Amino acid sequence: MARDGLNTDRASPRLEVKGVSKRFPGVLANDHVDFAVRAGEIHALLGENGAGKSTLVKIIYGVLQPDEGVIFWDGRPVSVADPRAARRLGIGMVFQHFSLFEAMTVLENIALGMDGGTDMRALAGRVSEVSQAYGLPLDPHREVHTLSVGERQRIEIVRCLLQNPKLLIMDEPTSVLTPQEVERLFETLRQLASEGCSILYISHKLHEIKALCHHATVLRGGRVVAECDPAVETATTMAELMIGHEVGTIARRAGGGGAVARLVVEGLDQRPKTVHGVALHNISFEVKGGEIFGIAGVAGNGQSELMLALSGERLVHHGEVIRVDGQPAGRLSAGARRRLGVCCVPEERNGHAAVPAMSLTENTVLSGHHRLNLLSSIFINSAAARRFAEKVIKAFDVRTPGTAASAGSLSGGNLQKFVVGREILQAPGVLVVSQPTWGVDAGAAATIHQALADLARDGAAIVVISQDLDELLAITDRLAVINVGVLSNALVTAAADVAEIGLLMGGVHGLDAHPAPRGAGAAHAS
Amino acid sequence: MRLRPALRFRIEPRRETSRPLLYVTPVVAVILTVLTGLVLFVFMGYAPGPALYHFFVSPLLTLYGLSELMVKAAPLIIIGVGLAMGFRANVWNIGAEGQLTCGAIAAGGVALALWGNEGIWVLPLMCAAGIAGGALYAAIPAFLKTRFDVNEILTSLMLTYVATLLLSTLVYGPWKDPAGFNFPQSRMFTDAAILPILLEGTRLHVGTMVALLIAVAGWVLITYTFIGFQIRVVGQAPAAARFAGFSRTGLIWLCLLISGGLAGLAGTFEIAGPIGQLVPAVSPGYGFTAIIVAFLGRLHPLGIILSGLVMALSYIGGENAQVEVGLPQAVTGVFQGLLLFFLLASDFVVRYRVRLAPAMAG
């Protein structure tokens, strides 16, 4: 039966979307979208941020209702009233952000997501059955907070598979996985497809789509602009279809890095603040002026803790542990460090890097008042703040009605551009940025990468914390890997071996065929 | 163990909260309060028409009624503006009543110490002492909160009763008027310690104008200054405030000192205005009512002027209806409670929607 679904062109497709439109205030998110997924097909949905991919899959999964158009399921028109109805049809979805309860076991989490009554003992049996059949090792009785991100994703996948789906929707599934975990996931997906399950795969990682998918539908500005066979396209041609013009490459000077270390971290040890936090162990690195230093690693291995320690949101025990241009900064507050020239972009944009309900002008004051002249005596100089906000909007092509728009009204990618731009244009001596291109489209990512490169060329020391290894390989001079709060030795990026980095990222968990021993989980949580 | 899906009420935040609607809710709350009052009066056996008339309308028909409205609104506005500052920063000072009392004690102490003195500096000195008294009393919860992370709601509320007892101790004991026939009250203050009257024949004192100025100053502070910006950020997004390097500790101190100081000033105006001496109860619960005033005014200093007037009407209307139709005094409290309830309820409906949904849906 393998692959039989793939070639039965005569039969009705498993899923067909015809003329689907969805309008939100001020934007047409989907504009008469047509596409079809056949049985057993791995179908890629490609597009920049804001191209309408998420809206489209939300319509298919019943989260949103289309304004126009019809969805056909096995040739019959259906209306998907809500996710329950979608699951009854046989549609499963693995979201980019998991909805799991940290303090509950794998089994309890799965039970919570099931429609209908649940017999826990029978469920435990089925979970082991499914996880063995698809190479998704899971211990049903482990508590979720002891699991790696890859293992958590397995819970979500198993939860879907228990419902015997005929269509599985995966939204950016690899963004948090190590290269080895990605390979394992692909095997599972290929096996599912060979058994006739269709897969709708949403991603912006083009080489993955090339490796995995049978067919791709490209969305741009809410419309289908192309259909292609990823096997015959190159990553570049697909990127061009996606953004509608040629992709630029970053101009980088070779072997960046001057002689003077501008940021020095020496023996940073820190206990976690909460049970689910990560302890930092003896983290040491230095970044020279003109250098871009990357910190790779799977999410939740101490990146956010390191970020808070560097930005000054959490003080470290001795001032000398963190030195900026030779001055001890470990005991300085976030504001004082900004005055020393340390600007930061934390991972969470809404509520951390920006106040959602405040205007872009006010959000400029938030982190800009230390270094830009935005105050006159006790008053805020709104005109100056507005001018700077306008500068950021222009330089980073932030799509917004104006500086009075609230940060929360911007799409994720646009807010990202604003927040990163706001810090870069303050001309910091040291810039620490987490996930610089998270959620932005290829064009904007290139702009941000170029701006980082320019900033480094002007002599700044830059730390980029990212889960996107491709990004780090493309823009950094040196990189290190963080795992369970321990930072590896730094590698020169140009000479680094991806497999080796992948192994460092995997660390103690994620790679073994059996779930990691409890000891490792406990160390993780302590 | 068996989990069954069940139909349950589910409360979901609305995707878009309508801003205009948020400004309409206070009006809706007032209307609902009046309607409920109507039903209440009928059940209590009063003719609803006259009762409502004497509660809400007749106090507004005379110049004296209007001046009394301002006299009652002034402390509510002064305290409400201070509390709103804290509420915006998620600092929950519930003990303004106690800080008002302490302000009154401090200012009253000055007035009694300078009894008979004619200097024009007596009143300013009293105001300074009143502000300091209220601020110092609010410093206790501020210290406990910033040093030991003790919930300021509990400490500030409980300290209120301590302050009231302290005032009683003083007016029953050392500060009792020697010529007062053993009544628990201080001597009447001399002229230099009494706020000038603005309108002959009424009790409209200078403090009412100061209340309006404070509201305007509060508006400028919260809207245009860097301090106000920090207060707003820390309340809306604490993580963003840490990111920006704003001191949480500093802002907690500031908010409690401002709201405590303003409550103390309101207490000063009460004893130097309508009362003219220290008595065991210097306030009919202004410090608590001001919490309602702050929320009814949407935590906006200019909105608080309006809501302060509305709540003042509930005091005067209550007294008026007591005299004219014999309504019990408790009706005032009931009305204030109803108003807060309807305000919170209609806010909730604007921000959330309630759906009947299976509880287990993922």
mmCIF file of C-alpha atoms in Angstrom, chain B residues 8 35 42 44 50 72 91 94 101-102 157 159 199 201 210 232 251-252 301 310:
data_model
loop_
_atom_site.group_PDB
_atom_site.id
_atom_site.type_symbol
_atom_site.label_atom_id
_atom_site.label_comp_id
_atom_site.label_asym_id
_atom_site.label_seq_id
_atom_site.Cartn_x
_atom_site.Cartn_y
_atom_site.Cartn_z
ATOM 1 C CA ARG B 8 -19.177 24.177 31.015
ATOM 2 C CA LEU B 35 -32.272 51.060 38.290
ATOM 3 C CA VAL B 42 -39.951 49.499 45.964
ATOM 4 C CA MET B 44 -38.381 48.480 51.042
ATOM 5 C CA PRO B 50 -39.498 60.729 45.480
ATOM 6 C CA LYS B 72 -17.407 65.989 49.670
ATOM 7 C CA VAL B 91 0.625 48.843 43.659
ATOM 8 C CA ILE B 94 -6.110 49.862 50.096
ATOM 9 C CA THR B 101 -6.326 59.579 59.519
ATOM 10 C CA CYS B 102 -2.596 59.818 60.137
ATOM 11 C CA LEU B 157 -5.726 47.693 54.998
ATOM 12 C CA LEU B 159 -2.955 49.539 59.383
ATOM 13 C CA LEU B 199 -18.346 81.301 49.043
ATOM 14 C CA GLY B 201 -22.722 80.945 53.583
ATOM 15 C CA VAL B 210 -6.513 72.451 45.361
ATOM 16 C CA ARG B 232 2.469 52.955 33.234
ATOM 17 C CA LEU B 251 8.320 52.821 41.879
ATOM 18 C CA ILE B 252 6.595 50.945 44.703
ATOM 19 C CA PRO B 301 -7.013 61.910 36.878
ATOM 20 C CA VAL B 310 -20.710 61.143 41.369
#
